[in-house]
Short mmCIF file of C-alpha atoms in Angstrom, two decimals:
data_model
loop_
_atom_site.label_atom_id
_atom_site.label_comp_id
_atom_site.label_asym_id
_atom_site.label_seq_id
_atom_site.Cartn_x
_atom_site.Cartn_y
_atom_site.Cartn_z
CA MET X 1 7.19 0.71 -29.64
CA ALA X 2 5.56 2.36 -26.85
CA ARG X 3 2.04 3.98 -27.58
CA ILE X 4 -0.92 5.22 -25.84
CA GLN X 5 -4.68 5.72 -27.23
CA LEU X 6 -7.55 6.60 -25.75
CA ASP X 7 -10.76 6.32 -27.86
CA ASP X 8 -14.22 8.14 -27.04
CA PHE X 9 -12.89 7.52 -23.38
CA SER X 10 -15.56 8.47 -20.53
CA LEU X 11 -15.17 8.10 -16.74
CA THR X 12 -17.83 8.80 -14.39
CA PHE X 13 -17.53 8.37 -11.04
CA ARG X 14 -20.80 7.68 -8.82
CA VAL X 15 -19.96 9.20 -5.42
CA ARG X 16 -22.50 8.96 -2.48
CA GLN X 17 -22.92 12.16 -0.50
CA ASN X 18 -22.46 10.26 2.75
CA ARG X 19 -19.72 7.81 1.15
CA ARG X 20 -20.77 4.42 1.81
CA VAL X 21 -23.95 2.09 1.87
CA SER X 22 -25.02 0.70 4.46
CA PHE X 23 -27.13 -2.65 4.61
CA LYS X 24 -30.04 -0.47 6.17
CA GLU X 25 -29.78 1.70 3.15
CA TYR X 26 -29.71 -0.92 0.76
CA LEU X 27 -32.79 -2.36 2.09
CA VAL X 28 -34.75 0.78 2.15
CA ARG X 29 -33.94 1.46 -1.15
CA GLN X 30 -35.36 -1.60 -2.42
CA MET X 31 -38.74 -1.07 -0.74
CA PHE X 32 -38.99 2.75 -0.84
CA ARG X 33 -36.95 3.58 -3.84
CA GLU X 34 -36.66 7.29 -2.39
CA SER X 35 -32.96 7.51 -1.54
CA VAL X 36 -31.72 9.34 1.42
CA ASN X 37 -28.06 9.06 0.28
CA PRO X 38 -28.35 10.29 -3.28
CA VAL X 39 -25.32 9.15 -5.78
CA MET X 40 -23.65 12.32 -7.29
CA GLU X 41 -22.17 11.81 -10.71
CA VAL X 42 -18.86 13.14 -11.43
CA ARG X 43 -18.06 13.20 -14.84
CA ALA X 44 -14.34 12.97 -14.48
CA LEU X 45 -13.58 12.24 -18.38
CA GLN X 46 -15.85 12.76 -21.08
CA ASN X 47 -15.14 11.51 -24.39
CA VAL X 48 -11.60 12.09 -24.43
CA ASN X 49 -9.65 10.86 -27.92
CA LEU X 50 -5.92 11.04 -27.50
CA THR X 51 -3.03 9.27 -29.10
CA ILE X 52 0.53 9.41 -28.22
CA HIS X 53 3.25 8.02 -30.20
CA ASP X 54 6.56 6.88 -28.98
CA GLY X 55 8.95 9.57 -28.43
CA GLU X 56 6.52 12.42 -27.46
CA ARG X 57 6.47 14.26 -24.31
CA LEU X 58 3.03 15.21 -23.34
CA GLY X 59 1.64 17.80 -20.85
CA ILE X 60 -1.50 17.88 -19.46
CA ILE X 61 -2.62 21.37 -18.05
CA GLY X 62 -5.76 22.67 -16.65
CA ARG X 63 -7.84 24.08 -13.36
CA ASN X 64 -7.78 21.93 -9.99
CA GLY X 65 -10.26 19.32 -10.61
CA ALA X 66 -10.53 19.49 -14.40
CA GLY X 67 -9.47 15.65 -14.58
CA LYS X 68 -5.76 15.73 -14.86
CA SER X 69 -4.67 13.18 -12.64
CA THR X 70 -7.62 11.09 -12.91
CA MET X 71 -6.43 11.01 -16.69
CA LEU X 72 -3.08 10.06 -15.43
CA LYS X 73 -4.58 7.00 -13.29
CA VAL X 74 -6.41 6.00 -16.40
CA LEU X 75 -3.26 5.52 -18.80
CA ALA X 76 -1.57 3.70 -15.74
CA GLY X 77 -4.28 1.22 -15.71
CA ILE X 78 -5.86 1.95 -12.44
CA TYR X 79 -9.39 3.27 -13.27
CA PRO X 80 -11.35 1.28 -15.55
CA PRO X 81 -13.42 3.24 -18.41
CA THR X 82 -16.97 3.86 -17.87
CA SER X 83 -17.53 3.50 -21.73
CA GLY X 84 -14.63 4.00 -24.57
CA CYS X 85 -11.44 1.98 -24.46
CA ARG X 86 -8.00 2.46 -23.45
CA LEU X 87 -4.98 0.78 -25.20
CA VAL X 88 -1.50 1.07 -23.88
CA GLU X 89 1.47 -0.71 -25.51
CA GLY X 90 4.77 -0.71 -23.46
CA ARG X 91 6.12 -0.98 -19.72
CA VAL X 92 4.34 1.58 -17.56
CA SER X 93 6.01 3.44 -14.56
CA SER X 94 4.04 6.02 -12.65
CA LEU X 95 5.12 8.65 -10.30
CA PHE X 96 1.93 10.06 -8.26
CA ASP X 97 1.04 10.06 -4.69
CA LEU X 98 4.29 9.83 -3.86
CA SER X 99 4.19 9.64 0.02
CA LEU X 100 1.71 7.06 0.08
CA GLY X 101 2.35 3.30 -0.55
CA PHE X 102 4.66 2.43 2.35
CA GLU X 103 4.67 -0.16 4.98
CA PRO X 104 4.81 1.72 8.20
CA GLU X 105 6.23 -1.02 10.16
CA ALA X 106 9.01 -2.04 7.84
CA SER X 107 12.30 -0.39 7.48
CA GLY X 108 13.42 2.12 4.60
CA TRP X 109 15.66 -0.44 3.11
CA GLU X 110 12.51 -3.14 2.91
CA ASN X 111 9.93 -0.47 1.74
CA ILE X 112 12.74 0.15 -1.07
CA ALA X 113 12.50 -3.47 -1.79
CA TYR X 114 8.94 -3.79 -1.71
CA ARG X 115 8.51 -1.11 -4.32
CA GLY X 116 11.03 -2.30 -6.43
CA TYR X 117 9.07 -5.67 -6.65
CA LEU X 118 5.85 -4.01 -7.51
CA GLN X 119 7.50 -2.11 -10.15
CA GLY X 120 8.37 -5.62 -11.70
CA GLU X 121 12.10 -5.95 -9.91
CA THR X 122 13.34 -9.00 -8.75
CA PRO X 123 15.64 -9.87 -5.52
CA LYS X 124 18.70 -10.30 -7.86
CA SER X 125 17.93 -7.33 -9.74
CA ILE X 126 17.27 -5.18 -6.85
CA ARG X 127 20.35 -6.05 -5.12
CA SER X 128 22.32 -4.07 -7.83
CA LYS X 129 19.94 -1.18 -7.45
CA ILE X 130 19.69 -0.74 -3.87
CA GLN X 131 22.53 1.08 -2.75
CA SER X 132 22.06 4.06 -5.62
CA ILE X 133 18.55 4.15 -4.57
CA ALA X 134 19.55 4.63 -1.13
CA ASP X 135 22.38 6.80 -1.89
CA PHE X 136 20.00 9.08 -3.84
CA THR X 137 17.59 9.21 -0.77
CA GLU X 138 20.47 10.98 1.36
CA LEU X 139 18.71 9.56 4.17
CA GLY X 140 21.69 7.80 5.55
CA ASP X 141 20.89 5.82 8.83
CA PHE X 142 17.19 6.84 9.03
CA LEU X 143 16.73 3.88 6.19
CA ASN X 144 17.31 1.44 9.35
CA LEU X 145 14.36 2.90 10.63
CA PRO X 146 10.50 2.19 10.24
CA VAL X 147 8.98 4.32 7.85
CA ARG X 148 6.33 5.56 10.24
CA HIS X 149 9.18 7.57 11.93
CA TYR X 150 9.59 9.47 8.50
CA SER X 151 8.67 13.11 8.23
CA SER X 152 6.61 13.71 4.74
CA GLY X 153 9.56 15.24 3.50
CA MET X 154 11.59 12.19 3.82
CA ARG X 155 8.81 9.41 2.53
CA VAL X 156 8.64 11.86 -0.65
CA ARG X 157 12.50 11.58 -1.05
CA LEU X 158 12.20 7.90 -0.67
CA ALA X 159 9.33 7.20 -2.76
CA PHE X 160 11.06 9.36 -5.88
CA SER X 161 14.41 7.93 -5.35
CA ILE X 162 12.71 4.42 -5.92
CA ALA X 163 9.99 5.05 -8.55
CA THR X 164 13.02 6.81 -10.92
CA ALA X 165 15.41 4.11 -10.41
CA ILE X 166 14.13 2.13 -13.12
CA ASP X 167 14.02 2.69 -16.97
CA PRO X 168 10.66 2.85 -17.84
CA GLU X 169 9.19 2.71 -21.11
CA ILE X 170 5.97 4.95 -20.42
CA LEU X 171 6.75 7.64 -17.72
CA LEU X 172 3.38 8.89 -16.07
CA VAL X 173 4.37 12.10 -13.95
CA ASP X 174 2.20 13.98 -11.66
CA GLU X 175 3.30 17.13 -9.99
CA VAL X 176 6.70 15.70 -8.67
CA LEU X 177 9.20 18.30 -9.47
CA SER X 178 8.10 20.09 -6.15
CA VAL X 179 9.19 17.32 -3.85
CA GLY X 180 11.54 17.81 -0.80
CA ASP X 181 13.85 20.65 -0.03
CA MET X 182 15.51 22.90 -2.31
CA SER X 183 18.81 20.85 -2.52
CA PHE X 184 16.49 17.64 -3.29
CA GLN X 185 14.39 19.52 -5.73
CA GLN X 186 17.50 20.32 -7.90
CA LYS X 187 18.52 16.85 -7.88
CA ALA X 188 15.07 15.71 -8.67
CA LEU X 189 15.18 17.94 -11.50
CA GLN X 190 18.79 16.63 -12.68
CA ARG X 191 17.02 13.06 -12.48
CA MET X 192 13.81 13.78 -14.23
CA ARG X 193 15.66 15.18 -17.15
CA ASP X 194 17.99 11.78 -17.01
CA MET X 195 14.80 9.96 -17.21
CA MET X 196 12.77 12.37 -19.70
CA SER X 197 15.96 11.40 -22.06
CA LYS X 198 15.97 8.05 -21.51
CA ALA X 199 11.55 7.20 -21.32
CA ARG X 200 10.20 6.71 -24.75
CA LEU X 201 7.10 8.45 -24.10
CA ILE X 202 6.24 10.43 -21.14
CA VAL X 203 2.63 12.24 -19.97
CA MET X 204 3.14 14.89 -17.27
CA VAL X 205 0.95 16.98 -15.18
CA SER X 206 2.01 19.94 -13.79
CA HIS X 207 0.69 23.55 -12.87
CA ASP X 208 4.13 24.70 -13.14
CA LEU X 209 3.39 25.95 -16.92
CA GLY X 210 7.12 26.64 -17.15
CA SER X 211 8.09 23.10 -16.54
CA ILE X 212 5.58 22.25 -18.96
CA ALA X 213 6.80 24.35 -21.61
CA LYS X 214 10.59 23.10 -21.09
CA PHE X 215 10.01 19.50 -21.18
CA CYS X 216 6.99 18.73 -23.40
CA ASP X 217 6.89 19.07 -26.86
CA ARG X 218 2.82 18.82 -27.08
CA ALA X 219 0.22 19.65 -24.45
CA VAL X 220 -3.48 19.00 -23.42
CA TRP X 221 -5.46 21.44 -22.10
CA LEU X 222 -8.49 19.91 -19.91
CA ASP X 223 -11.51 21.41 -18.71
CA GLU X 224 -14.27 19.71 -16.56
CA GLY X 225 -13.01 16.43 -17.89
CA ARG X 226 -12.84 17.24 -21.69
CA VAL X 227 -10.67 18.13 -23.87
CA CYS X 228 -10.58 22.01 -24.29
CA ARG X 229 -7.48 22.35 -26.60
CA ILE X 230 -4.59 19.93 -28.18
CA GLY X 231 -1.58 21.04 -29.75
CA PRO X 232 2.07 22.44 -29.72
CA THR X 233 2.93 23.25 -26.02
CA LYS X 234 3.39 26.76 -26.62
CA ASP X 235 -0.06 27.13 -28.29
CA VAL X 236 -1.74 25.36 -25.66
CA VAL X 237 -0.10 27.12 -22.74
CA GLU X 238 -0.85 30.69 -24.41
CA ALA X 239 -4.58 29.56 -25.00
CA TYR X 240 -4.83 28.39 -20.95
CA THR X 241 -2.86 31.60 -19.62
CA ALA X 242 -5.35 33.80 -21.74
CA SER X 243 -8.12 31.81 -20.22
CA VAL X 244 -7.01 32.37 -16.75
CA ASN X 245 -6.22 35.93 -16.81
CA GLY X 246 -9.44 36.54 -18.82
CA ALA X 247 -11.35 34.97 -15.87
CA VAL X 248 -9.32 36.82 -13.23
CA SER X 249 -9.53 40.21 -14.67
CA LYS X 250 -13.52 39.51 -15.22
CA ALA X 251 -13.65 38.52 -11.47
CA ALA X 252 -11.85 41.63 -10.53
CA MET K 1 -7.46 -18.05 -15.30
CA SER K 2 -4.25 -19.31 -15.80
CA GLN K 3 -3.29 -15.98 -17.01
CA TYR K 4 -4.38 -14.61 -14.21
CA LEU K 5 -2.37 -16.81 -12.00
CA ARG K 6 0.60 -16.15 -13.67
CA ASP K 7 0.35 -12.65 -13.43
CA VAL K 8 -0.39 -13.10 -9.31
CA TRP K 9 2.76 -15.52 -9.53
CA LYS K 10 5.02 -12.45 -11.51
CA CYS K 11 4.50 -10.13 -8.30
CA ARG K 12 5.50 -12.73 -6.10
CA TYR K 13 8.00 -11.17 -4.52
CA PHE K 14 5.80 -8.28 -3.64
CA TRP K 15 3.25 -10.31 -1.67
CA LEU K 16 5.71 -12.91 -0.27
CA SER K 17 7.69 -9.43 1.13
CA LEU K 18 4.50 -8.35 2.66
CA VAL K 19 3.77 -11.60 4.48
CA LYS K 20 7.17 -11.59 5.72
CA ASN K 21 6.60 -8.24 7.03
CA ASP K 22 3.09 -8.88 8.27
CA LEU K 23 4.38 -12.07 10.33
CA ARG K 24 7.30 -9.72 11.84
CA ALA K 25 5.42 -6.78 12.64
CA ARG K 26 2.96 -8.77 14.57
CA TYR K 27 5.63 -10.41 16.95
CA SER K 28 8.59 -7.68 16.58
CA ARG K 29 7.26 -6.27 19.97
CA SER K 30 6.18 -8.92 22.00
CA VAL K 31 8.50 -11.20 24.36
CA ILE K 32 7.70 -14.74 23.15
CA GLY K 33 6.73 -14.11 19.46
CA ILE K 34 5.00 -16.77 17.77
CA GLY K 35 4.16 -18.16 21.17
CA TRP K 36 1.07 -16.35 21.16
CA SER K 37 -0.40 -18.19 17.93
CA LEU K 38 -0.13 -21.23 20.23
CA LEU K 39 -0.98 -19.81 23.42
CA ASN K 40 -4.53 -18.99 22.61
CA PRO K 41 -5.42 -22.31 21.29
CA LEU K 42 -3.65 -24.35 24.03
CA ALA K 43 -5.57 -22.28 26.84
CA MET K 44 -8.81 -22.69 25.48
CA THR K 45 -8.25 -26.34 25.12
CA ILE K 46 -7.19 -26.54 28.77
CA VAL K 47 -10.04 -24.55 30.05
CA LEU K 48 -12.28 -26.53 27.61
CA SER K 49 -11.41 -30.00 28.21
CA VAL K 50 -11.35 -29.60 31.84
CA VAL K 51 -14.74 -28.40 31.83
CA PHE K 52 -15.89 -31.22 29.45
CA HIS K 53 -14.17 -33.79 31.79
CA GLU K 54 -16.22 -32.65 34.67
CA LEU K 55 -19.65 -31.88 32.78
CA PHE K 56 -19.62 -35.06 30.60
CA ASP K 57 -16.71 -37.26 31.97
CA MET K 58 -14.76 -36.96 28.86
CA ASN K 59 -11.66 -38.53 28.25
CA ILE K 60 -9.15 -35.65 28.72
CA LYS K 61 -6.26 -36.57 26.66
CA GLU K 62 -8.41 -37.78 23.58
CA PHE K 63 -10.48 -34.77 23.77
CA GLY K 64 -8.17 -32.32 24.68
CA LEU K 65 -6.58 -33.23 21.36
CA TYR K 66 -9.85 -33.07 19.23
CA LEU K 67 -10.35 -29.78 21.08
CA LEU K 68 -7.32 -28.39 19.97
CA THR K 69 -7.36 -29.23 16.15
CA GLY K 70 -10.91 -28.09 15.99
CA ILE K 71 -9.45 -24.77 17.61
CA CYS K 72 -6.78 -24.02 15.52
CA PHE K 73 -8.95 -25.02 12.39
CA TRP K 74 -11.55 -22.44 13.48
CA ASN K 75 -8.77 -19.67 14.46
CA PHE K 76 -7.59 -20.40 11.11
CA VAL K 77 -11.29 -19.64 9.45
CA ALA K 78 -11.78 -16.75 11.61
CA SER K 79 -8.39 -14.95 11.01
CA VAL K 80 -9.05 -15.63 7.37
CA VAL K 81 -12.58 -13.71 7.33
CA ALA K 82 -11.38 -10.93 9.74
CA GLY K 83 -8.09 -10.25 7.78
CA GLY K 84 -10.16 -10.79 4.39
CA CYS K 85 -12.46 -7.83 5.49
CA ASN K 86 -9.58 -5.85 5.80
CA CYS K 87 -7.29 -6.80 3.35
CA LEU K 88 -8.27 -4.30 0.33
CA PHE K 89 -8.04 -1.41 2.75
CA GLN K 90 -4.98 -2.63 3.77
CA GLY K 91 -3.83 -2.67 0.04
CA GLU K 92 -5.49 0.59 -0.93
CA VAL K 93 -2.18 2.77 -1.11
CA TYR K 94 -0.60 0.09 -3.76
CA ILE K 95 -4.31 -0.25 -5.37
CA ARG K 96 -4.37 3.46 -5.98
CA GLN K 97 -0.83 3.27 -7.74
CA PHE K 98 -0.61 0.49 -9.11
CA PRO K 99 -2.70 -1.99 -11.50
CA ALA K 100 -1.72 -5.55 -9.96
CA PRO K 101 -4.07 -8.41 -9.84
CA MET K 102 -6.73 -7.57 -7.12
CA ALA K 103 -6.39 -11.19 -5.63
CA ILE K 104 -3.01 -10.47 -4.38
CA TYR K 105 -4.07 -8.64 -1.33
CA PRO K 106 -6.40 -11.47 -0.27
CA LEU K 107 -3.89 -13.81 -0.73
CA ARG K 108 -1.30 -11.67 1.71
CA THR K 109 -3.95 -12.25 4.33
CA VAL K 110 -4.55 -16.20 3.78
CA LEU K 111 -0.82 -16.52 3.80
CA SER K 112 0.02 -14.92 6.91
CA SER K 113 -3.05 -17.01 8.52
CA SER K 114 -1.85 -20.35 7.17
CA PHE K 115 1.51 -19.59 8.61
CA HIS K 116 -0.04 -19.28 11.99
CA PHE K 117 -2.09 -22.39 11.49
CA LEU K 118 0.72 -24.63 10.32
CA VAL K 119 2.90 -23.93 13.50
CA ALA K 120 -0.14 -24.48 15.68
CA LEU K 121 -0.92 -27.81 13.36
CA LEU K 122 2.66 -28.93 13.61
CA VAL K 123 2.28 -28.70 17.82
CA VAL K 124 -0.90 -30.45 17.50
CA ILE K 125 0.58 -33.53 15.47
CA LEU K 126 3.79 -33.47 18.13
CA LEU K 127 1.45 -33.76 21.01
CA ARG K 128 -0.72 -36.57 19.79
CA TRP K 129 2.64 -38.26 19.15
CA VAL K 130 3.55 -37.65 22.92
CA LEU K 131 0.00 -38.17 24.02
CA ALA K 132 -1.04 -41.16 22.02
CA GLY K 133 1.90 -42.56 20.04
CA PHE K 134 2.76 -42.85 16.47
CA GLY K 135 -0.11 -44.86 14.98
CA ASN K 136 -1.22 -42.23 12.74
CA LEU K 137 1.73 -41.48 10.36
CA ALA K 138 0.49 -43.70 7.47
CA ALA K 139 -2.51 -41.64 7.32
CA LEU K 140 -0.60 -38.34 7.65
CA PRO K 141 -0.19 -37.83 3.76
CA SER K 142 -3.68 -37.39 3.06
CA LEU K 143 -3.43 -34.01 5.01
CA ILE K 144 -2.10 -32.73 2.14
CA PRO K 145 -5.31 -32.37 -0.04
CA ALA K 146 -6.86 -31.05 2.79
CA LEU K 147 -4.80 -28.16 3.41
CA LEU K 148 -4.90 -27.47 -0.30
CA LEU K 149 -8.73 -27.29 0.23
CA LEU K 150 -7.94 -25.19 3.10
CA PHE K 151 -5.98 -22.92 1.32
CA VAL K 152 -8.19 -22.46 -1.59
CA CYS K 153 -11.00 -21.97 0.79
CA GLY K 154 -9.20 -19.41 2.89
CA TRP K 155 -8.51 -17.26 -0.04
CA SER K 156 -11.71 -17.68 -1.48
CA LEU K 157 -13.24 -16.70 1.81
CA ALA K 158 -10.56 -13.87 2.43
CA LEU K 159 -11.19 -12.37 -1.16
CA LEU K 160 -15.19 -12.54 -0.58
CA ALA K 161 -14.76 -10.85 2.58
CA GLY K 162 -12.48 -8.01 1.48
CA PHE K 163 -14.99 -7.22 -1.85
CA ALA K 164 -17.95 -7.70 0.46
CA THR K 165 -16.78 -4.85 2.92
CA ALA K 166 -15.65 -2.69 -0.01
CA TYR K 167 -19.35 -1.98 -0.76
CA PHE K 168 -20.95 -2.83 2.73
CA PRO K 169 -18.89 -2.05 5.69
CA ASP K 170 -21.35 -3.44 7.87
CA THR K 171 -19.84 -7.00 6.50
CA LYS K 172 -17.25 -6.73 9.34
CA HIS K 173 -19.78 -6.84 11.89
CA LEU K 174 -22.04 -8.95 10.16
CA THR K 175 -19.30 -11.76 9.63
CA GLU K 176 -18.43 -11.41 13.31
CA VAL K 177 -22.04 -12.19 14.11
CA LEU K 178 -22.12 -15.33 11.58
CA LEU K 179 -18.74 -16.59 12.77
CA GLN K 180 -20.06 -16.70 16.15
CA MET K 181 -22.96 -18.65 15.46
CA LEU K 182 -21.35 -20.99 13.06
CA TYR K 183 -18.69 -22.07 15.57
CA PHE K 184 -21.26 -23.24 17.89
CA ALA K 185 -22.95 -25.13 14.96
CA THR K 186 -20.22 -26.82 13.54
CA PRO K 187 -18.50 -29.38 16.30
CA ILE K 188 -15.52 -27.55 17.08
CA MET K 189 -15.83 -27.92 20.87
CA TYR K 190 -18.05 -30.68 21.17
CA PRO K 191 -18.07 -34.15 19.39
CA ALA K 192 -20.00 -34.50 16.30
CA GLN K 193 -21.29 -37.74 17.92
CA MET K 194 -23.54 -35.24 20.47
CA LEU K 195 -25.29 -33.74 17.72
CA ARG K 196 -26.11 -37.40 15.99
CA ASP K 197 -27.41 -38.62 19.40
CA LYS K 198 -29.98 -36.10 19.56
CA ARG K 199 -30.98 -36.67 15.91
CA MET K 200 -29.18 -33.54 14.42
CA GLY K 201 -26.69 -35.38 12.47
CA TRP K 202 -27.80 -33.56 9.35
CA ALA K 203 -26.34 -30.28 10.66
CA VAL K 204 -22.78 -31.79 10.63
CA ASP K 205 -23.38 -33.83 7.28
CA TYR K 206 -24.32 -30.64 5.65
CA ASN K 207 -22.11 -28.35 7.22
CA PRO K 208 -18.65 -27.63 4.91
CA LEU K 209 -16.57 -26.59 7.71
CA ALA K 210 -17.55 -29.51 9.95
CA ALA K 211 -16.35 -31.43 6.68
CA LEU K 212 -13.07 -29.80 6.17
CA VAL K 213 -12.17 -29.65 10.04
CA GLU K 214 -13.05 -33.65 10.16
CA MET K 215 -10.43 -33.85 7.17
CA LEU K 216 -7.91 -32.90 9.37
CA ARG K 217 -9.13 -34.95 12.50
CA GLN K 218 -9.28 -38.42 11.15
CA PRO K 219 -5.89 -38.62 10.03
CA ILE K 220 -4.24 -36.53 13.25
CA LEU K 221 -6.32 -38.13 15.78
CA ASN K 222 -7.56 -41.55 14.53
CA GLY K 223 -4.82 -42.41 11.99
CA MET K 224 -7.60 -42.76 9.17
CA LYS K 225 -8.05 -41.36 5.90
CA PRO K 226 -11.45 -39.37 6.10
CA ASN K 227 -14.16 -41.18 4.20
CA VAL K 228 -15.48 -40.32 0.93
CA ASP K 229 -18.47 -38.78 1.97
CA THR K 230 -16.51 -36.07 4.12
CA PHE K 231 -13.94 -35.81 1.41
CA SER K 232 -16.49 -35.08 -1.56
CA MET K 233 -18.21 -32.93 0.83
CA ALA K 234 -15.12 -30.40 1.31
CA THR K 235 -14.04 -30.81 -1.93
CA GLY K 236 -17.47 -30.03 -3.56
CA SER K 237 -18.53 -27.17 -1.19
CA VAL K 238 -14.67 -25.61 -1.77
CA ILE K 239 -14.85 -25.59 -5.47
CA LEU K 240 -18.28 -23.77 -5.14
CA ILE K 241 -16.88 -21.12 -2.94
CA GLY K 242 -13.99 -20.84 -5.04
CA PHE K 243 -16.70 -20.56 -8.16
CA VAL K 244 -17.78 -17.69 -6.41
CA ALA K 245 -14.87 -16.03 -5.67
CA VAL K 246 -13.50 -16.40 -9.18
CA THR K 247 -17.04 -15.03 -10.19
CA ALA K 248 -16.45 -12.06 -7.99
CA LEU K 249 -13.06 -11.47 -8.94
CA VAL K 250 -14.12 -11.30 -12.68
CA ARG K 251 -16.92 -9.13 -12.32
CA LEU K 252 -15.49 -6.75 -9.75
CA GLN K 253 -12.01 -6.43 -9.70
CA ARG K 254 -11.73 -3.51 -11.99
CA LYS K 255 -14.40 -1.68 -10.46
CA ILE K 256 -13.67 -2.20 -6.97
CA ILE K 257 -11.28 0.86 -6.64
CA PHE K 258 -14.29 2.99 -6.93
CA GLN K 259 -15.56 1.54 -3.54
CA LEU K 260 -12.32 2.38 -1.66
#
C-alpha cells in the first residue's frame, strides 16, 4: 500500500538577502543586535492538509512561486517541516531537477550506474537494465564521453531515461513532459504513460493543464503556499483557469 | 545509530563508485598518476631532512623516515579537512534530489583521502624495511587500531568541516589558518623531544594529533607498540570528536539543506 499524508504541514524558508552569514556578521549581531543582512521569511507552504491514497493520480497546479515544486520536494523527504508532519508509505522515486545530479568527469554509462545506485539499484540489478536505459537515451557513442561534454538536452535525456527505468511505488513528477526534442518528447510521453499505469501513486506538477487533465483524477490548486482548492481535476482546473482569466482581464 | 549506519551501508554502491570516480578523475589527465600523492611527501622529506641534517646534525636515515611518516599523516588530516569543507557543496545536486543520509558525503571525502594515505603509508613501510630492516614486523598489527581511529577521526572532521562551511563560508579560510598553526604545534617536522627539552612537553602530551601520529610512528619506526598514554589520548580524543560529529549530524542533517 502506498500512501502519503501531510498534517497541518508548514514550511518556512529563512532566506538572507545577502545569501550567507559571515563570521563578522555573526559577531556583530551578537553585540549590536541590529543586523545589516535581515532575514526574509518565505512561507513556502502553510498549513497544508493532504492525504493521497493508493491508486490516486494527483495533479498540482498554481502560479509560479506558489509552492508546487517545494511541495514535491517535501513529499520526497528532502525538506523537513517547519511544523506539522509528513507520513509516506512506499518507495519514492522522483523526477525533478532532471539535468542536475551528474558527475561531470564520468561517462554517461557510469552516471547511469551512479544514479541507479542512488535509486536503490545494485550492480547486479543495474546490469540487466543498463542496456535498455542506454537504448532509450539514443545517445549512442556519446555515452562513452564524460557528461561535461553533453548538451543540456542530452543530459535531460539521460536523466529521464535513468529515472524512469525503475518501477516505483510512488512517483513524483515535476514538469518533465517537455524534455528533449520533439521525437524524444513523444517517446517520453509514452514512457510516462507506462509508468503512470504501473506506479501505485503519482503526484505531478505541471503548467500544462491539458496533461494534468489527461493524467490525473484529482487536483490541488496551490496559491502562496496554501491549498486554494482540492477536488476532481475538472473542477479545480476550471476554477484555476477562471481565476487566471479574471486576473488577466482585470489587468487589461 | 546502528540504523543510520545501516542506511549508509545501503547506499554503499553509490558512494563507493563516487570515490572510485574521484580517484580516477584526479589522475586521469596526469602522467605519473598515483605518483603525485607520493611525490609531495617524498620531496618535502628530502628537503627537510637535508636542512635539519645541516642545522641540527640529525641522522638522515632515521629522521627522514620520521619526517615522512609525519608528513603523510599531516597530508591526510589536511586533505580531509579541506575536502570536508567542500563535501556538501560537491554533493549538493544529490542532496537536492534524494534524501540519502548526509554522512555519505563526508564519507566520500575521507575515503578518497584514506586511499592516498594508505598508499603513502605502504611506501613508508617499504622504505623503512629497505633502510632499517624488518625489525618492526611484530609491532605492525598495532597499526590496525591506529588506522581505525584515524578513519573515524577523518570522517568526523570532514563532517564537521562540511556542516560548518554550510553555515559559515568563512570556515574554509579559517581552517587553513588553524591547520597551519597546528602543523607547527604538532611534532610533524621536528622531533617531539625538542619540545620536551624546552619544557614544552605539555604541547605534545595534550595534543590529540600528536598522539595519533605517535600511534603510527611507534610501530613503523621503532617496532614498538604505542604506550598506554598515547593510546588512551588518541582513543579518548577520537571518541570525543566522533561524539561531536554525531551530535551535529543528529541535530542538523535535515536542516542543512536550507543552508546550501
